[in-house]
Amino acid sequence: MLSLKNVGKRFGSLTALDAVGFEVGAGEVVGLVGDNGAGKSTCVKIISGMFQPSSGHIDFDGQPRVWASPHEALDAGIETVYQDVGLASHLSVDANIFLGREMKLPGLLGRLGFLDNSGMRSAARADTHRIGIRLPDVGAAVGDLSGGQRQAVAIARSISWARKLLILDEPTNHLGVAEVEEVLRLIGRVRDQGVAVMLISHTLPHVMAVTDRIVVLRLGRVVAQHVTKETTTAQIVHDIMGASEEEIAAHVR
Amino acid sequence: MLAFAETLVIITGGIDLSVGAILGLSGIIGSLVLVTLTTADHSLTAGLFAGVIAAMLTGLLIGLGNGLMITRMRVTPFIATLAMLGIATGLTFVLTNGVDVSGLPPVVATLGNAVFLGVLTVPIVVTAVIGIVVGLYLHRSQFGRWTFAIGSNARAARGAGIPVSRHLVKVYVLSGLLSAAAGILVVMRLGTGSPLEGSNDELNAIAAVVIGGASLFGGVGTVLGSVLGALIIGTIVNGLIVVGVQPYWQTVIIGVIIAVAVMLQERGRQKEAA
């Protein structure tokens, strides 16, 4: 469904991505792993329209596409939860869930841009309930929530809108054990609805637990692709570092 | 009125230092157009109409200039609007040589000062109506929601598909238009176009907005709060005059008020973070 072909991205003289290519199929959970600076986040931002590739292209639903803005990617059904962007903390939970896609009042007032706040509130309540996220009142400001609750809101927001592809960039960072389980469970539910999921994470046990396939990036290149069931954490670590655990341990000593 | 303009801009996390200068320049341009047309024997209605259009156009263009400088050229709002403050104030004096624009038809002052129902004048009513419209629009519409979202977290807003740059341009244009409308009302009240009007008014506007509870870091603020802030400042200034303090102290006091208000806000923020 989504396929990157020879995608490169340069920032000035720095090459962040070099001829990256991989595929994500519908209803498939693909892990994208790599060390800091391997190009994971750059890759995410190209797929979600934040950055434009310097070379290569993306096929989406069989069509070559390049998003000029996040808006176009969203319209195509691609939702992203960024690790470093987050939510508008001054706004309420429901305002965040509907941000950029607010429901308007019917009739003339709606044409003038007036919002259907009570409609959005009850829809947000129903959505979070359906997904199984426990939150205090959806009218609460996001800034007043805990880290885990905020992450839940960000994911709830994306799940409500993702039609084709959900990208999660480090969704389990800063979360407690119970909250991590909640997030991993949500990923499974999204996949069951036929939506493709890309999981970007440093935490290999989480990646091993929920993905179908794993793509390993190192220094801006795809160095390995594995079917999760047929590989081991040690193998992934080896691919990420470009050396085996024993070699690294010997080096550190 | 200027406080409404400033409220919108400050909620986005920006600042508009040019509101007072826009007020001055648009008032002068409106007056000049009106005087030129009426002395050239055009009808009074046409003159009034053209004067108002010219003034609003001035505000629109300066606001557009601010918005484009900030979004396209990535100049910080502070510097962009400071530059615009200089340009607009300068143009005001270039156009007038520092002399009042007189010879406006008397109907302007009559309209501006006619009292009905005991206390109401046209400028008061117009300000109130615009305040209610801006307030509703800011707090109930998608435009307003996006304004808060950008001030709260511009990157999240962009990630959510909000056209952030275009929205910011709109906000600064709106700020320019509101400032120009304020310029027209001031001319109506005075019956002449004075090049000194509007100077230091950005100080009052920012003070009103900050006292009204808006955060200079963006994401927080209400039109009602700013109205109350403006009333408080007005009361303080009037009180100072009544007790016989030299008027030169006014800007000093308002400056102190801004500093104290922001200091208290910053303290609240740190407490929240801790």
Short mmCIF file of N, CA and C in Angstrom, two decimals, chain A residues 45 49-50 69-71 74 82 84-91 94-95 99-102 104 112-115 117 120 157, chain B residues 133 136-137 139-143 145-146 148-149 151-153 155-163 215 217-220 272:
data_model
loop_
_atom_site.label_atom_id
_atom_site.label_comp_id
_atom_site.label_asym_id
_atom_site.label_seq_id
_atom_site.Cartn_x
_atom_site.Cartn_y
_atom_site.Cartn_z
N LYS A 45 8.77 11.98 8.83
CA LYS A 45 8.30 13.30 8.43
C LYS A 45 8.13 13.41 6.92
N GLY A 49 4.43 14.17 5.23
CA GLY A 49 4.31 15.44 4.52
C GLY A 49 4.97 16.62 5.18
N MET A 50 5.62 16.44 6.33
CA MET A 50 6.30 17.56 6.99
C MET A 50 7.53 17.97 6.17
N SER A 69 2.41 19.15 1.86
CA SER A 69 2.16 19.61 3.24
C SER A 69 1.52 18.47 4.02
N PRO A 70 1.56 18.56 5.37
CA PRO A 70 0.92 17.52 6.18
C PRO A 70 -0.56 17.37 5.82
N HIS A 71 -1.16 18.50 5.43
CA HIS A 71 -2.57 18.49 5.09
C HIS A 71 -2.89 17.45 4.01
N LEU A 74 -2.71 13.93 5.36
CA LEU A 74 -3.89 13.66 6.18
C LEU A 74 -5.09 13.35 5.29
N TYR A 82 3.55 12.32 16.43
CA TYR A 82 4.96 12.68 16.50
C TYR A 82 5.45 12.61 17.93
N ASP A 84 7.86 14.47 19.12
CA ASP A 84 8.31 15.77 19.62
C ASP A 84 7.35 16.90 19.29
N VAL A 85 6.19 16.61 18.76
CA VAL A 85 5.28 17.69 18.40
C VAL A 85 4.12 17.78 19.37
N GLY A 86 3.44 16.67 19.56
CA GLY A 86 2.44 16.62 20.60
C GLY A 86 1.17 17.38 20.32
N LEU A 87 0.61 17.93 21.38
CA LEU A 87 -0.73 18.50 21.33
C LEU A 87 -0.70 19.97 21.72
N ALA A 88 -1.82 20.63 21.52
CA ALA A 88 -1.96 22.01 21.97
C ALA A 88 -2.39 21.97 23.43
N SER A 89 -1.44 22.21 24.34
CA SER A 89 -1.72 21.92 25.75
C SER A 89 -2.75 22.85 26.37
N HIS A 90 -2.98 24.03 25.76
CA HIS A 90 -3.97 24.93 26.33
C HIS A 90 -5.40 24.53 25.95
N LEU A 91 -5.51 23.69 24.92
CA LEU A 91 -6.85 23.33 24.45
C LEU A 91 -7.34 22.06 25.15
N ASP A 94 -11.15 17.30 23.67
CA ASP A 94 -11.94 17.17 22.45
C ASP A 94 -11.47 18.16 21.37
N ALA A 95 -11.05 19.35 21.80
CA ALA A 95 -10.54 20.32 20.82
C ALA A 95 -9.31 19.76 20.12
N LEU A 99 -8.78 18.83 16.23
CA LEU A 99 -7.99 19.96 15.72
C LEU A 99 -7.72 19.83 14.22
N GLY A 100 -8.04 20.89 13.50
CA GLY A 100 -7.83 20.90 12.05
C GLY A 100 -9.00 20.30 11.28
N ARG A 101 -9.93 19.62 12.00
CA ARG A 101 -11.07 18.99 11.33
C ARG A 101 -12.33 19.22 12.16
N GLU A 102 -12.43 20.45 12.66
CA GLU A 102 -13.52 20.77 13.57
C GLU A 102 -14.89 20.57 12.91
N LYS A 104 -18.62 21.79 12.34
CA LYS A 104 -19.26 23.11 12.38
C LYS A 104 -20.75 22.96 12.58
N LEU A 112 -20.38 30.43 8.51
CA LEU A 112 -19.57 31.53 9.02
C LEU A 112 -18.40 31.01 9.85
N GLY A 113 -18.33 29.71 10.03
CA GLY A 113 -17.18 29.14 10.72
C GLY A 113 -17.43 28.83 12.18
N PHE A 114 -18.69 28.89 12.61
CA PHE A 114 -18.95 28.62 14.02
C PHE A 114 -18.97 27.12 14.30
N LEU A 115 -18.45 26.76 15.47
CA LEU A 115 -18.18 25.35 15.76
C LEU A 115 -19.32 24.69 16.52
N ASN A 117 -19.53 22.76 19.26
CA ASN A 117 -18.71 22.28 20.37
C ASN A 117 -19.33 21.11 21.10
N MET A 120 -18.91 17.97 19.03
CA MET A 120 -17.55 17.44 19.07
C MET A 120 -17.28 16.78 20.41
N ARG A 157 -6.66 10.57 18.95
CA ARG A 157 -6.88 11.53 17.88
C ARG A 157 -6.54 10.90 16.53
N VAL B 133 -18.65 40.83 18.25
CA VAL B 133 -18.43 39.99 17.07
C VAL B 133 -17.06 39.30 17.15
N LEU B 136 -17.12 36.57 19.89
CA LEU B 136 -17.81 35.35 19.46
C LEU B 136 -16.96 34.59 18.46
N TYR B 137 -16.38 35.34 17.55
CA TYR B 137 -15.61 34.70 16.48
C TYR B 137 -14.38 34.00 17.05
N HIS B 139 -13.93 32.88 20.16
CA HIS B 139 -14.17 31.79 21.11
C HIS B 139 -15.11 30.71 20.60
N ARG B 140 -15.77 30.97 19.46
CA ARG B 140 -16.76 30.00 19.00
C ARG B 140 -16.50 29.47 17.59
N SER B 141 -15.57 30.05 16.86
CA SER B 141 -15.41 29.64 15.46
C SER B 141 -14.14 28.85 15.25
N GLN B 142 -14.07 28.23 14.08
CA GLN B 142 -12.88 27.49 13.71
C GLN B 142 -11.67 28.42 13.62
N PHE B 143 -11.91 29.63 13.11
CA PHE B 143 -10.83 30.61 13.02
C PHE B 143 -10.21 30.84 14.40
N ARG B 145 -10.47 28.85 17.11
CA ARG B 145 -9.88 27.62 17.62
C ARG B 145 -8.46 27.47 17.08
N TRP B 146 -8.30 27.73 15.79
CA TRP B 146 -6.97 27.61 15.17
C TRP B 146 -6.02 28.66 15.72
N PHE B 148 -5.97 29.87 18.76
CA PHE B 148 -5.49 29.37 20.05
C PHE B 148 -4.50 28.22 19.84
N ALA B 149 -4.83 27.32 18.91
CA ALA B 149 -3.98 26.14 18.69
C ALA B 149 -2.58 26.56 18.26
N GLY B 151 -1.07 29.40 18.88
CA GLY B 151 -0.38 30.01 20.00
C GLY B 151 0.07 28.98 21.02
N SER B 152 -0.72 27.92 21.15
CA SER B 152 -0.42 26.90 22.14
C SER B 152 0.74 26.02 21.68
N ASN B 153 0.70 25.59 20.41
CA ASN B 153 1.73 24.69 19.89
C ASN B 153 1.68 24.73 18.36
N ARG B 155 3.70 23.80 16.07
CA ARG B 155 4.09 22.60 15.35
C ARG B 155 2.98 21.56 15.36
N ALA B 156 2.31 21.44 16.49
CA ALA B 156 1.18 20.51 16.56
C ALA B 156 0.08 20.97 15.61
N ALA B 157 -0.13 22.28 15.55
CA ALA B 157 -1.16 22.82 14.67
C ALA B 157 -0.84 22.48 13.22
N ARG B 158 0.45 22.62 12.87
CA ARG B 158 0.86 22.31 11.50
C ARG B 158 0.70 20.82 11.23
N GLY B 159 1.06 20.00 12.22
CA GLY B 159 0.91 18.55 12.08
C GLY B 159 -0.55 18.14 11.93
N ALA B 160 -1.46 18.96 12.51
CA ALA B 160 -2.88 18.64 12.43
C ALA B 160 -3.48 19.13 11.12
N GLY B 161 -2.63 19.68 10.24
CA GLY B 161 -3.12 20.09 8.93
C GLY B 161 -3.64 21.51 8.88
N ILE B 162 -3.40 22.29 9.94
CA ILE B 162 -3.83 23.69 9.91
C ILE B 162 -2.81 24.50 9.09
N PRO B 163 -3.28 25.29 8.11
CA PRO B 163 -2.36 26.12 7.34
C PRO B 163 -1.86 27.28 8.19
N SER B 215 -1.69 35.36 27.86
CA SER B 215 -0.28 35.06 28.07
C SER B 215 0.52 35.52 26.86
N PHE B 217 3.07 34.30 25.96
CA PHE B 217 3.65 33.10 25.35
C PHE B 217 2.64 32.40 24.45
N GLY B 218 1.42 32.96 24.37
CA GLY B 218 0.45 32.43 23.44
C GLY B 218 -0.47 31.38 24.03
N GLY B 219 -1.59 31.16 23.34
CA GLY B 219 -2.50 30.09 23.70
C GLY B 219 -3.58 30.45 24.71
N VAL B 220 -3.41 31.59 25.38
CA VAL B 220 -4.35 31.97 26.42
C VAL B 220 -4.81 33.41 26.21
N GLU B 272 3.23 26.18 38.15
CA GLU B 272 2.51 25.12 37.47
C GLU B 272 3.47 24.03 37.01
#
